[in-house]
GROMACS .gro file of C-alpha atoms in nm:
model
  488
    1MET     CA    1  18.962   8.457   2.822
    2ALA     CA    2  19.262   8.539   2.646
    3ASN     CA    3  19.488   8.209   2.476
    4VAL     CA    4  19.799   8.134   2.664
    5THR     CA    5  20.087   8.055   2.421
    6LEU     CA    6  20.209   7.688   2.479
    7LYS     CA    7  20.579   7.660   2.324
    8PHE     CA    8  20.885   7.557   2.441
    9PRO     CA    9  21.205   7.822   2.452
   10ASP     CA   10  21.434   7.806   2.153
   11ASN     CA   11  21.695   7.654   2.360
   12PHE     CA   12  21.554   7.379   2.533
   13LEU     CA   13  21.744   7.082   2.582
   14TRP     CA   14  21.559   6.800   2.404
   15GLY     CA   15  21.763   6.431   2.413
   16GLY     CA   16  21.766   6.075   2.584
   17ALA     CA   17  21.920   5.944   2.897
   18THR     CA   18  22.067   5.567   2.986
   19ALA     CA   19  22.252   5.438   3.254
   20ALA     CA   20  22.620   5.228   3.227
   21ASN     CA   21  22.480   4.954   3.433
   22GLN     CA   22  22.205   4.922   3.166
   23ILE     CA   23  22.347   4.987   2.858
   24GLU     CA   24  22.754   4.927   2.867
   25GLY     CA   25  22.797   4.557   2.907
   26ALA     CA   26  23.198   4.489   2.862
   27PHE     CA   27  23.177   4.390   3.272
   28ASP     CA   28  23.529   4.268   3.276
   29VAL     CA   29  23.708   4.464   2.968
   30GLY     CA   30  23.935   4.730   3.077
   31GLY     CA   31  23.996   4.655   3.406
   32LYS     CA   32  23.647   4.720   3.530
   33GLY     CA   33  23.555   4.611   3.875
   34LEU     CA   34  23.181   4.491   3.944
   35SER     CA   35  22.933   4.706   4.054
   36VAL     CA   36  22.585   4.613   4.251
   37ASP     CA   37  22.415   4.565   3.956
   38ASP     CA   38  22.655   4.311   3.817
   39VAL     CA   39  22.494   4.040   4.102
   40ILE     CA   40  22.160   4.148   4.018
   41GLU     CA   41  21.989   3.818   3.810
   42ARG     CA   42  21.681   3.863   3.601
   43VAL     CA   43  21.325   3.841   3.744
   44LYS     CA   44  21.128   3.580   3.503
   45PRO     CA   45  20.772   3.676   3.387
   46GLU     CA   46  20.583   3.436   3.657
   47ASP     CA   47  20.795   3.612   3.921
   48ARG     CA   48  20.642   3.993   3.891
   49LYS     CA   49  20.397   3.987   4.081
   50LYS     CA   50  20.558   3.878   4.378
   51PHE     CA   51  20.906   4.052   4.273
   52HIS     CA   52  21.057   4.321   4.563
   53LEU     CA   53  21.401   4.498   4.482
   54PRO     CA   54  21.702   4.273   4.621
   55PHE     CA   55  21.819   4.319   4.949
   56PRO     CA   56  22.083   4.037   5.004
   57THR     CA   57  22.290   3.922   5.237
   58SER     CA   58  22.694   3.918   5.202
   59GLU     CA   59  22.646   3.552   5.175
   60GLU     CA   60  22.382   3.565   4.933
   61VAL     CA   61  22.633   3.810   4.731
   62LYS     CA   62  22.914   3.590   4.794
   63ASP     CA   63  22.671   3.288   4.691
   64ALA     CA   64  22.588   3.436   4.360
   65LEU     CA   65  22.937   3.520   4.267
   66ALA     CA   66  23.049   3.170   4.346
   67ASP     CA   67  22.790   3.050   4.114
   68GLU     CA   68  22.828   3.232   3.808
   69GLU     CA   69  22.836   2.959   3.540
   70ASN     CA   70  22.465   2.890   3.643
   71ARG     CA   71  22.342   3.253   3.721
   72HIS     CA   72  22.211   3.496   3.441
   73PHE     CA   73  22.326   3.868   3.564
   74PRO     CA   74  22.184   4.071   3.202
   75LYS     CA   75  22.358   4.358   3.345
   76ARG     CA   76  22.670   4.257   3.306
   77TYR     CA   77  22.604   4.274   2.915
   78GLY     CA   78  22.352   4.543   2.835
   79ILE     CA   79  22.333   4.618   2.492
   80ASP     CA   80  22.712   4.642   2.384
   81PHE     CA   81  22.709   5.013   2.381
   82TYR     CA   82  23.029   4.985   2.505
   83HIS     CA   83  23.191   4.876   2.180
   84ARG     CA   84  22.882   5.030   1.943
   85TYR     CA   85  22.871   5.409   2.116
   86LYS     CA   86  22.976   5.557   1.751
   87GLU     CA   87  22.672   5.375   1.590
   88ASP     CA   88  22.402   5.431   1.863
   89ILE     CA   89  22.531   5.810   1.899
   90ALA     CA   90  22.475   5.870   1.493
   91LEU     CA   91  22.133   5.697   1.580
   92PHE     CA   92  22.070   6.035   1.828
   93LYS     CA   93  22.235   6.286   1.597
   94GLU     CA   94  21.973   6.140   1.325
   95LEU     CA   95  21.727   6.180   1.618
   96GLY     CA   96  21.799   6.510   1.645
   97PHE     CA   97  21.944   6.524   2.037
   98LYS     CA   98  22.090   6.821   2.144
   99THR     CA   99  22.194   6.617   2.476
  100PHE     CA  100  22.216   6.276   2.570
  101ARG     CA  101  22.246   6.200   2.980
  102ILE     CA  102  22.495   5.905   3.006
  103SER     CA  103  22.628   5.783   3.346
  104ILE     CA  104  23.029   5.712   3.472
  105ALA     CA  105  23.111   5.330   3.529
  106TRP     CA  106  23.202   5.420   3.898
  107THR     CA  107  23.391   5.097   3.893
  108ARG     CA  108  23.527   5.168   3.542
  109ILE     CA  109  23.725   5.464   3.723
  110PHE     CA  110  23.811   5.258   4.046
  111PRO     CA  111  23.756   4.906   3.968
  112ASN     CA  112  23.708   4.865   4.404
  113GLY     CA  113  23.631   5.229   4.472
  114VAL     CA  114  23.952   5.256   4.706
  115GLU     CA  115  24.261   5.271   4.482
  116ALA     CA  116  24.462   5.548   4.534
  117GLU     CA  117  24.491   5.580   4.186
  118PRO     CA  118  24.237   5.587   3.859
  119ASN     CA  119  24.196   5.342   3.603
  120GLU     CA  120  24.368   5.507   3.276
  121ALA     CA  121  24.172   5.254   3.061
  122GLY     CA  122  23.830   5.337   3.207
  123LEU     CA  123  23.907   5.768   3.193
  124ALA     CA  124  24.005   5.713   2.800
  125TYR     CA  125  23.695   5.511   2.757
  126TYR     CA  126  23.514   5.839   2.871
  127ASP     CA  127  23.709   6.067   2.693
  128ASP     CA  128  23.653   5.911   2.346
  129LEU     CA  129  23.260   5.880   2.449
  130LEU     CA  130  23.227   6.251   2.559
  131ASP     CA  131  23.500   6.360   2.236
  132GLU     CA  132  23.199   6.178   1.998
  133LEU     CA  133  22.906   6.299   2.160
  134ARG     CA  134  23.041   6.670   2.131
  135LYS     CA  135  23.197   6.573   1.721
  136ASN     CA  136  22.805   6.503   1.667
  137GLY     CA  137  22.702   6.829   1.846
  138ILE     CA  138  22.518   6.656   2.151
  139GLU     CA  139  22.549   6.792   2.493
  140PRO     CA  140  22.624   6.547   2.732
  141ILE     CA  141  22.470   6.515   3.066
  142VAL     CA  142  22.700   6.302   3.340
  143THR     CA  143  22.537   6.147   3.610
  144LEU     CA  144  22.800   6.042   3.868
  145SER     CA  145  22.602   5.725   4.017
  146HIS     CA  146  22.366   5.562   3.905
  147TYR     CA  147  22.318   5.269   4.098
  148GLU     CA  148  22.685   5.152   3.999
  149MET     CA  149  22.850   5.132   4.339
  150PRO     CA  150  23.164   4.951   4.392
  151LEU     CA  151  23.055   4.595   4.519
  152HIS     CA  152  23.409   4.570   4.717
  153LEU     CA  153  23.264   4.902   4.888
  154SER     CA  154  22.920   4.716   4.957
  155LEU     CA  155  23.078   4.398   5.104
  156GLU     CA  156  23.437   4.545   5.273
  157TYR     CA  157  23.209   4.870   5.452
  158GLY     CA  158  22.784   4.790   5.433
  159GLY     CA  159  22.735   5.066   5.170
  160TRP     CA  160  22.673   5.443   5.238
  161LYS     CA  161  22.561   5.329   5.561
  162ASN     CA  162  22.964   5.378   5.660
  163ARG     CA  163  23.108   5.718   5.616
  164VAL     CA  164  23.425   5.592   5.522
  165VAL     CA  165  23.226   5.563   5.145
  166VAL     CA  166  23.178   5.981   5.108
  167GLU     CA  167  23.589   5.978   5.096
  168HIS     CA  168  23.617   5.745   4.837
  169PHE     CA  169  23.319   5.932   4.623
  170THR     CA  170  23.462   6.233   4.669
  171ARG     CA  171  23.785   6.137   4.489
  172TYR     CA  172  23.618   5.974   4.237
  173ALA     CA  173  23.398   6.249   4.159
  174ARG     CA  174  23.717   6.490   4.169
  175THR     CA  175  23.885   6.278   3.966
  176VAL     CA  176  23.624   6.264   3.675
  177LEU     CA  177  23.487   6.669   3.724
  178GLU     CA  178  23.867   6.718   3.647
  179ARG     CA  179  23.960   6.509   3.388
  180TYR     CA  180  23.610   6.619   3.196
  181LYS     CA  181  23.630   6.966   3.283
  182ASP     CA  182  23.613   7.088   2.930
  183LYS     CA  183  23.370   6.826   2.787
  184VAL     CA  184  23.097   6.829   3.016
  185LYS     CA  185  22.913   7.116   3.115
  186TYR     CA  186  22.570   6.963   3.266
  187TRP     CA  187  22.644   6.691   3.592
  188ILE     CA  188  22.405   6.553   3.826
  189THR     CA  189  22.566   6.395   4.146
  190PHE     CA  190  22.299   6.091   4.265
  191ASN     CA  191  22.029   5.922   4.048
  192GLU     CA  192  21.711   5.954   4.188
  193ILE     CA  193  21.882   5.978   4.540
  194ASN     CA  194  21.520   5.926   4.768
  195SER     CA  195  21.534   5.601   4.616
  196ILE     CA  196  21.764   5.474   4.890
  197LEU     CA  197  21.455   5.450   5.061
  198MET     CA  198  21.280   5.158   4.901
  199SER     CA  199  21.637   4.977   4.737
  200PRO     CA  200  21.885   5.011   5.005
  201PHE     CA  201  22.101   4.764   4.822
  202ILE     CA  202  22.117   4.875   4.447
  203SER     CA  203  22.046   5.240   4.586
  204GLY     CA  204  22.302   5.226   4.880
  205GLY     CA  205  22.502   4.916   4.880
  206MET     CA  206  22.360   4.811   5.195
  207LEU     CA  207  22.359   4.439   5.304
  208ARG     CA  208  22.050   4.271   5.496
  209ASP     CA  209  22.348   4.096   5.746
  210GLN     CA  210  22.527   4.386   5.827
  211VAL     CA  211  22.246   4.608   5.909
  212GLU     CA  212  22.137   4.602   6.298
  213GLU     CA  213  21.783   4.379   6.336
  214GLY     CA  214  21.499   4.653   6.354
  215LYS     CA  215  21.731   4.949   6.278
  216LEU     CA  216  21.694   4.937   5.917
  217LEU     CA  217  21.503   5.287   5.876
  218GLU     CA  218  21.760   5.441   6.112
  219ALA     CA  219  22.084   5.240   5.881
  220THR     CA  220  21.859   5.334   5.540
  221PHE     CA  221  21.851   5.763   5.685
  222GLN     CA  222  22.242   5.696   5.796
  223ALA     CA  223  22.329   5.622   5.419
  224ALA     CA  224  22.104   5.866   5.299
  225HIS     CA  225  22.263   6.156   5.517
  226HIS     CA  226  22.637   6.041   5.363
  227GLN     CA  227  22.481   6.055   5.004
  228LEU     CA  228  22.379   6.386   5.041
  229VAL     CA  229  22.726   6.538   5.206
  230ALA     CA  230  22.872   6.374   4.936
  231SER     CA  231  22.640   6.524   4.643
  232ALA     CA  232  22.737   6.864   4.831
  233LYS     CA  233  23.124   6.764   4.788
  234ALA     CA  234  23.087   6.710   4.448
  235VAL     CA  235  22.887   7.025   4.387
  236GLU     CA  236  23.208   7.202   4.565
  237ALA     CA  237  23.428   7.057   4.375
  238CYS     CA  238  23.230   7.125   4.014
  239HIS     CA  239  23.196   7.488   4.130
  240GLU     CA  240  23.588   7.536   4.218
  241ILE     CA  241  23.702   7.259   3.911
  242ASN     CA  242  23.456   7.487   3.622
  243PRO     CA  243  23.241   7.795   3.771
  244ASP     CA  244  23.087   7.771   3.437
  245ALA     CA  245  22.951   7.411   3.447
  246GLN     CA  246  22.596   7.333   3.644
  247ILE     CA  247  22.512   7.069   3.882
  248GLY     CA  248  22.217   6.924   3.981
  249CYS     CA  249  22.019   6.679   4.218
  250MET     CA  250  21.787   6.438   4.085
  251VAL     CA  251  21.458   6.273   4.265
  252LEU     CA  252  21.237   5.981   4.148
  253GLY     CA  253  20.980   6.244   4.113
  254MET     CA  254  20.632   6.117   4.263
  255ILE     CA  255  20.284   6.308   4.337
  256ASN     CA  256  20.081   6.198   4.631
  257TYR     CA  257  19.723   6.219   4.579
  258PRO     CA  258  19.478   6.155   4.878
  259ASP     CA  259  19.261   5.883   4.871
  260SER     CA  260  18.963   6.106   4.954
  261PRO     CA  261  18.895   6.465   5.127
  262HIS     CA  262  18.897   6.311   5.446
  263PRO     CA  263  19.160   6.515   5.623
  264GLU     CA  264  19.372   6.198   5.775
  265ASP     CA  265  19.389   6.095   5.362
  266VAL     CA  266  19.531   6.447   5.298
  267GLN     CA  267  19.740   6.434   5.566
  268ALA     CA  268  19.919   6.064   5.438
  269ALA     CA  269  19.893   6.253   5.127
  270LEU     CA  270  20.170   6.518   5.279
  271THR     CA  271  20.363   6.266   5.485
  272ASP     CA  272  20.423   6.094   5.142
  273GLN     CA  273  20.501   6.406   4.937
  274ARG     CA  274  20.799   6.499   5.149
  275LYS     CA  275  20.959   6.113   5.146
  276THR     CA  276  21.031   6.330   4.837
  277PHE     CA  277  21.103   6.672   4.877
  278PHE     CA  278  21.347   6.576   5.199
  279PHE     CA  279  21.618   6.516   4.984
  280THR     CA  280  21.603   6.801   4.685
  281ASP     CA  281  21.462   7.038   5.045
  282VAL     CA  282  21.856   6.939   5.191
  283GLN     CA  283  22.018   6.936   4.845
  284ALA     CA  284  21.843   7.311   4.746
  285ARG     CA  285  21.755   7.464   5.021
  286GLY     CA  286  22.094   7.365   5.221
  287HIS     CA  287  21.967   7.223   5.538
  288TYR     CA  288  21.743   6.922   5.727
  289PRO     CA  289  21.395   7.036   5.687
  290THR     CA  290  21.226   7.124   6.034
  291TYR     CA  291  20.919   6.852   5.940
  292MET     CA  292  21.166   6.560   5.983
  293ASN     CA  293  21.233   6.643   6.335
  294ARG     CA  294  20.931   6.492   6.454
  295PHE     CA  295  20.992   6.213   6.179
  296PHE     CA  296  21.364   6.139   6.335
  297LYS     CA  297  21.182   6.086   6.678
  298GLU     CA  298  20.897   5.937   6.621
  299HIS     CA  299  21.094   5.666   6.462
  300ASP     CA  300  21.366   5.634   6.721
  301ILE     CA  301  21.609   5.758   6.478
  302GLU     CA  302  21.920   5.871   6.586
  303LEU     CA  303  22.207   6.002   6.313
  304ASP     CA  304  22.522   6.049   6.342
  305ILE     CA  305  22.568   6.411   6.122
  306HIS     CA  306  22.907   6.585   6.223
  307PRO     CA  307  22.950   6.934   6.304
  308GLU     CA  308  23.135   7.003   5.953
  309ASP     CA  309  22.829   6.855   5.773
  310GLU     CA  310  22.569   7.093   5.786
  311HIS     CA  311  22.873   7.399   5.680
  312ILE     CA  312  22.878   7.175   5.379
  313LEU     CA  313  22.574   7.096   5.301
  314LYS     CA  314  22.445   7.481   5.373
  315ASN     CA  315  22.730   7.636   5.129
  316ASN     CA  316  22.726   7.401   4.832
  317LEU     CA  317  22.343   7.441   4.689
  318VAL     CA  318  22.309   7.257   4.354
  319ASP     CA  319  22.235   7.466   4.057
  320PHE     CA  320  21.919   7.285   3.934
  321VAL     CA  321  21.683   7.033   4.049
  322SER     CA  322  21.630   6.676   3.814
  323LEU     CA  323  21.390   6.436   3.844
  324SER     CA  324  21.243   6.114   3.699
  325TYR     CA  325  20.863   6.108   3.620
  326TYR     CA  326  20.668   5.772   3.527
  327MET     CA  327  20.339   5.767   3.762
  328SER     CA  328  20.167   5.845   4.085
  329THR     CA  329  19.997   5.748   4.376
  330VAL     CA  330  19.718   5.765   4.615
  331SER     CA  331  19.816   5.755   4.995
  332ALA     CA  332  19.550   5.700   5.210
  333ARG     CA  333  19.492   5.674   5.631
  334PRO     CA  334  19.638   5.315   5.754
  335GLU     CA  335  19.298   5.180   5.797
  336THR     CA  336  19.198   5.236   5.415
  337ALA     CA  337  19.219   4.897   5.185
  338GLY     CA  338  19.211   4.916   4.813
  339GLU     CA  339  19.352   4.780   4.532
  340GLN     CA  340  19.718   4.825   4.478
  341ALA     CA  341  19.932   4.983   4.181
  342VAL     CA  342  20.235   4.862   4.124
  343GLY     CA  343  20.564   5.038   4.007
  344ASN     CA  344  20.888   4.984   3.980
  345ILE     CA  345  21.052   5.113   4.297
  346LEU     CA  346  20.705   5.242   4.478
  347THR     CA  347  20.375   5.077   4.548
  348ASN     CA  348  20.102   5.243   4.668
  349LEU     CA  349  19.683   5.267   4.588
  350LYS     CA  350  19.512   5.215   4.260
  351ASN     CA  351  19.408   5.545   4.109
  352PRO     CA  352  19.053   5.466   3.931
  353TYR     CA  353  19.065   5.709   3.718
  354LEU     CA  354  19.401   5.653   3.542
  355GLU     CA  355  19.496   5.386   3.309
  356ALA     CA  356  19.806   5.171   3.330
  357SER     CA  357  20.120   5.050   3.126
  358ASP     CA  358  20.212   4.644   3.078
  359TRP     CA  359  20.372   4.647   3.407
  360GLY     CA  360  20.089   4.830   3.611
  361TRP     CA  361  20.202   5.172   3.631
  362GLN     CA  362  19.964   5.425   3.623
  363ILE     CA  363  19.995   5.722   3.332
  364ASP     CA  364  19.940   6.069   3.454
  365PRO     CA  365  20.046   6.317   3.219
  366VAL     CA  366  19.878   6.594   3.435
  367GLY     CA  367  20.048   6.479   3.733
  368LEU     CA  368  20.383   6.564   3.573
  369ARG     CA  369  20.255   6.941   3.516
  370THR     CA  370  20.104   6.953   3.910
  371LEU     CA  371  20.477   6.817   4.037
  372LEU     CA  372  20.712   7.076   3.816
  373ASN     CA  373  20.466   7.343   3.990
  374MET     CA  374  20.547   7.184   4.328
  375PHE     CA  375  20.918   7.180   4.246
  376TYR     CA  376  20.980   7.503   4.112
  377GLU     CA  377  20.726   7.699   4.380
  378ARG     CA  378  20.915   7.550   4.631
  379TYR     CA  379  21.280   7.615   4.505
  380GLU     CA  380  21.261   7.851   4.213
  381LYS     CA  381  21.563   7.708   4.068
  382PRO     CA  382  21.592   7.539   3.746
  383LEU     CA  383  21.400   7.234   3.682
  384PHE     CA  384  21.518   6.897   3.439
  385ILE     CA  385  21.333   6.597   3.350
  386VAL     CA  386  21.590   6.374   3.264
  387GLU     CA  387  21.387   6.042   3.299
  388ASN     CA  388  21.053   6.009   3.132
  389GLY     CA  389  20.897   5.737   2.909
  390LEU     CA  390  20.705   5.417   2.877
  391GLY     CA  391  20.807   5.038   2.932
  392ALA     CA  392  20.583   4.824   2.667
  393PHE     CA  393  20.603   4.498   2.517
  394ASP     CA  394  20.704   4.554   2.124
  395ASN     CA  395  20.627   4.350   1.799
  396VAL     CA  396  20.844   4.306   1.504
  397GLU     CA  397  20.604   4.322   1.243
  398GLU     CA  398  20.746   4.080   0.923
  399ASP     CA  399  20.884   4.393   0.706
  400GLY     CA  400  21.087   4.458   1.057
  401ARG     CA  401  20.841   4.776   1.167
  402ILE     CA  402  20.789   4.848   1.531
  403HIS     CA  403  20.438   5.035   1.519
  404ASP     CA  404  20.471   5.175   1.889
  405ASP     CA  405  20.206   5.382   1.900
  406TYR     CA  406  20.111   5.356   2.261
  407ARG     CA  407  20.449   5.502   2.314
  408ILE     CA  408  20.382   5.795   2.133
  409ASP     CA  409  20.085   5.843   2.293
  410TYR     CA  410  20.233   5.860   2.620
  411LEU     CA  411  20.509   6.090   2.534
  412LYS     CA  412  20.307   6.347   2.340
  413LYS     CA  413  20.045   6.373   2.648
  414HIS     CA  414  20.353   6.404   2.881
  415ILE     CA  415  20.530   6.645   2.657
  416GLU     CA  416  20.186   6.896   2.640
  417GLN     CA  417  20.173   6.874   3.004
  418MET     CA  418  20.532   7.045   3.001
  419LYS     CA  419  20.407   7.307   2.808
  420GLU     CA  420  20.154   7.372   3.012
  421ALA     CA  421  20.394   7.387   3.348
  422ILE     CA  422  20.610   7.626   3.118
  423ALA     CA  423  20.333   7.826   3.089
  424ASP     CA  424  20.236   7.851   3.458
  425GLY     CA  425  20.640   7.951   3.451
  426VAL     CA  426  20.782   7.697   3.519
  427GLU     CA  427  21.170   7.722   3.433
  428LEU     CA  428  21.216   7.393   3.240
  429LEU     CA  429  21.569   7.345   3.118
  430GLY     CA  430  21.551   7.002   2.934
  431TYR     CA  431  21.338   6.660   2.845
  432THR     CA  432  21.545   6.374   2.853
  433ALA     CA  433  21.321   6.063   2.728
  434TRP     CA  434  21.390   5.752   2.940
  435GLY     CA  435  21.580   5.406   2.721
  436PRO     CA  436  21.598   5.615   2.384
  437ILE     CA  437  21.748   5.284   2.266
  438ASP     CA  438  21.619   4.970   2.445
  439LEU     CA  439  21.799   4.878   2.730
  440VAL     CA  440  21.844   4.628   3.045
  441SER     CA  441  21.545   4.684   3.302
  442PHE     CA  442  21.659   4.877   3.628
  443SER     CA  443  21.422   4.670   3.818
  444THR     CA  444  21.366   4.317   3.660
  445SER     CA  445  21.640   4.354   3.420
  446GLU     CA  446  21.410   4.241   3.122
  447MET     CA  447  21.470   4.321   2.774
  448SER     CA  448  21.117   4.274   2.712
  449LYS     CA  449  21.061   4.593   2.883
  450ARG     CA  450  21.135   4.851   2.609
  451TYR     CA  451  21.159   5.216   2.598
  452GLY     CA  452  21.315   5.320   2.278
  453PHE     CA  453  21.314   5.498   2.008
  454ILE     CA  454  21.566   5.243   1.859
  455TYR     CA  455  21.491   4.820   1.872
  456VAL     CA  456  21.749   4.600   1.967
  457ASP     CA  457  21.757   4.267   1.869
  458LEU     CA  458  21.806   4.089   2.205
  459ASP     CA  459  21.587   3.873   2.432
  460ASP     CA  460  21.530   3.855   2.771
  461GLU     CA  461  21.787   3.501   2.756
  462GLY     CA  462  22.050   3.718   2.632
  463ASN     CA  463  22.003   3.600   2.277
  464GLY     CA  464  22.006   3.825   1.947
  465THR     CA  465  22.223   4.010   1.711
  466LEU     CA  466  22.230   4.311   1.921
  467ASP     CA  467  22.117   4.473   1.531
  468ARG     CA  468  21.972   4.823   1.578
  469SER     CA  469  21.623   4.928   1.340
  470LYS     CA  470  21.407   5.245   1.376
  471LYS     CA  471  21.072   5.226   1.577
  472ASP     CA  472  20.763   5.483   1.419
  473SER     CA  473  20.816   5.662   1.771
  474PHE     CA  474  21.212   5.714   1.620
  475TYR     CA  475  21.045   5.922   1.330
  476TRP     CA  476  20.813   6.107   1.565
  477TYR     CA  477  21.061   6.220   1.823
  478GLN     CA  478  21.236   6.337   1.529
  479ARG     CA  479  20.992   6.565   1.442
  480VAL     CA  480  20.882   6.678   1.752
  481ILE     CA  481  21.277   6.761   1.808
  482GLU     CA  482  21.275   6.943   1.472
  483SER     CA  483  20.982   7.146   1.558
  484ASN     CA  484  21.082   7.221   1.900
  485GLY     CA  485  20.770   7.058   2.051
  486GLU     CA  486  20.502   7.233   1.782
  487GLU     CA  487  20.471   6.942   1.607
  488LEU     CA  488  20.295   6.640   1.829
   0.00000   0.00000   0.00000
């Protein structure tokens, strides 16, 4: 059998990915309003095993706001990227980044989400940030919504389950698409849009007391529908404002293995896989897949879909499909019992053939190759891996060095599988490792769960100098980029 050449295309986009709510800080600077993430507290280590993503009531949010002095909201402070972005971008340039994924904090542009006019101070900040990236030869990838919904839209309207939010988001999207049309080539509408099924508050701004009892699933899919319509409207605006730009969707990429060859386990895996594919099917194909008809009927779900929605979805397809990938899961028929594997959003049966991270996430590089092939065969659109990485405890040696071979090993194995997928025929635009600089964790708001090539001196309590230093993985990833993935 002849050997197959494994290599990345010459124009492959190497880089890193972040989110405004996890790095910027400066929550009360430049006219910024509060987002849903600004009321998320840190999860203490002893509470990790019983941790569930927050789904508060209106009163619980108001109580948190009234008791701010006695609570710790790490995402309000991030790693102070807002003030230190030039220093950090210089490090990204040294790494050799071709691209850097950021998100725009909606609340910097429209502090409450409902204003008639945007906040100029927020717009100017992102002008400066994007200019700095371009000055350093780094192509920005910008996410319009990355868990940063204005808190006012949640408290006043119940989040995305209210159709009025589509109008407010569209105004915001058009504002930034127009403002940065000459500075941004790649856009993403919603980060991990399918995560609303697991995290209705952070992803959808929904509040527990504003959902009718027994109607949570219906309300969640109604909110998801509004996000899908809003995503299509953003695609429409992007293509209208700058036809040369590319705009994509993004999902939490998950592959579901059947627990056994039992036909019901195989069917369970297919059903679970559709929880991911539903969202990309709508955005890449332009209509609701027929398999959802049965799902909605069996769960007594009736969505309010306006006649114009179908036209908007059909005529505004994304240019590429992007995904995060961290782990795989195992699906089984309901009566199957087994040890659970945990993740930041998803929990399912443990796979005995896989190792796990410090936080229990199952490590499955080959699953990435399989999932990339599944996506590409399904849509035949370019793919972009915009999140992948290992959250782990890092130890600073007496000499200040951080030896993170475990991170290098994790990333190396995933990059090898990306090469395999490209050889399989997958069109892969690029790879942005998640958290190239240590940041506040999405799920638990910890700093000790570190992803970066760059260490930030900040602990879980918010103490530290915020000084940046290079880990061993910094120099490794630098060589990977310089060799276009040849030297791993």
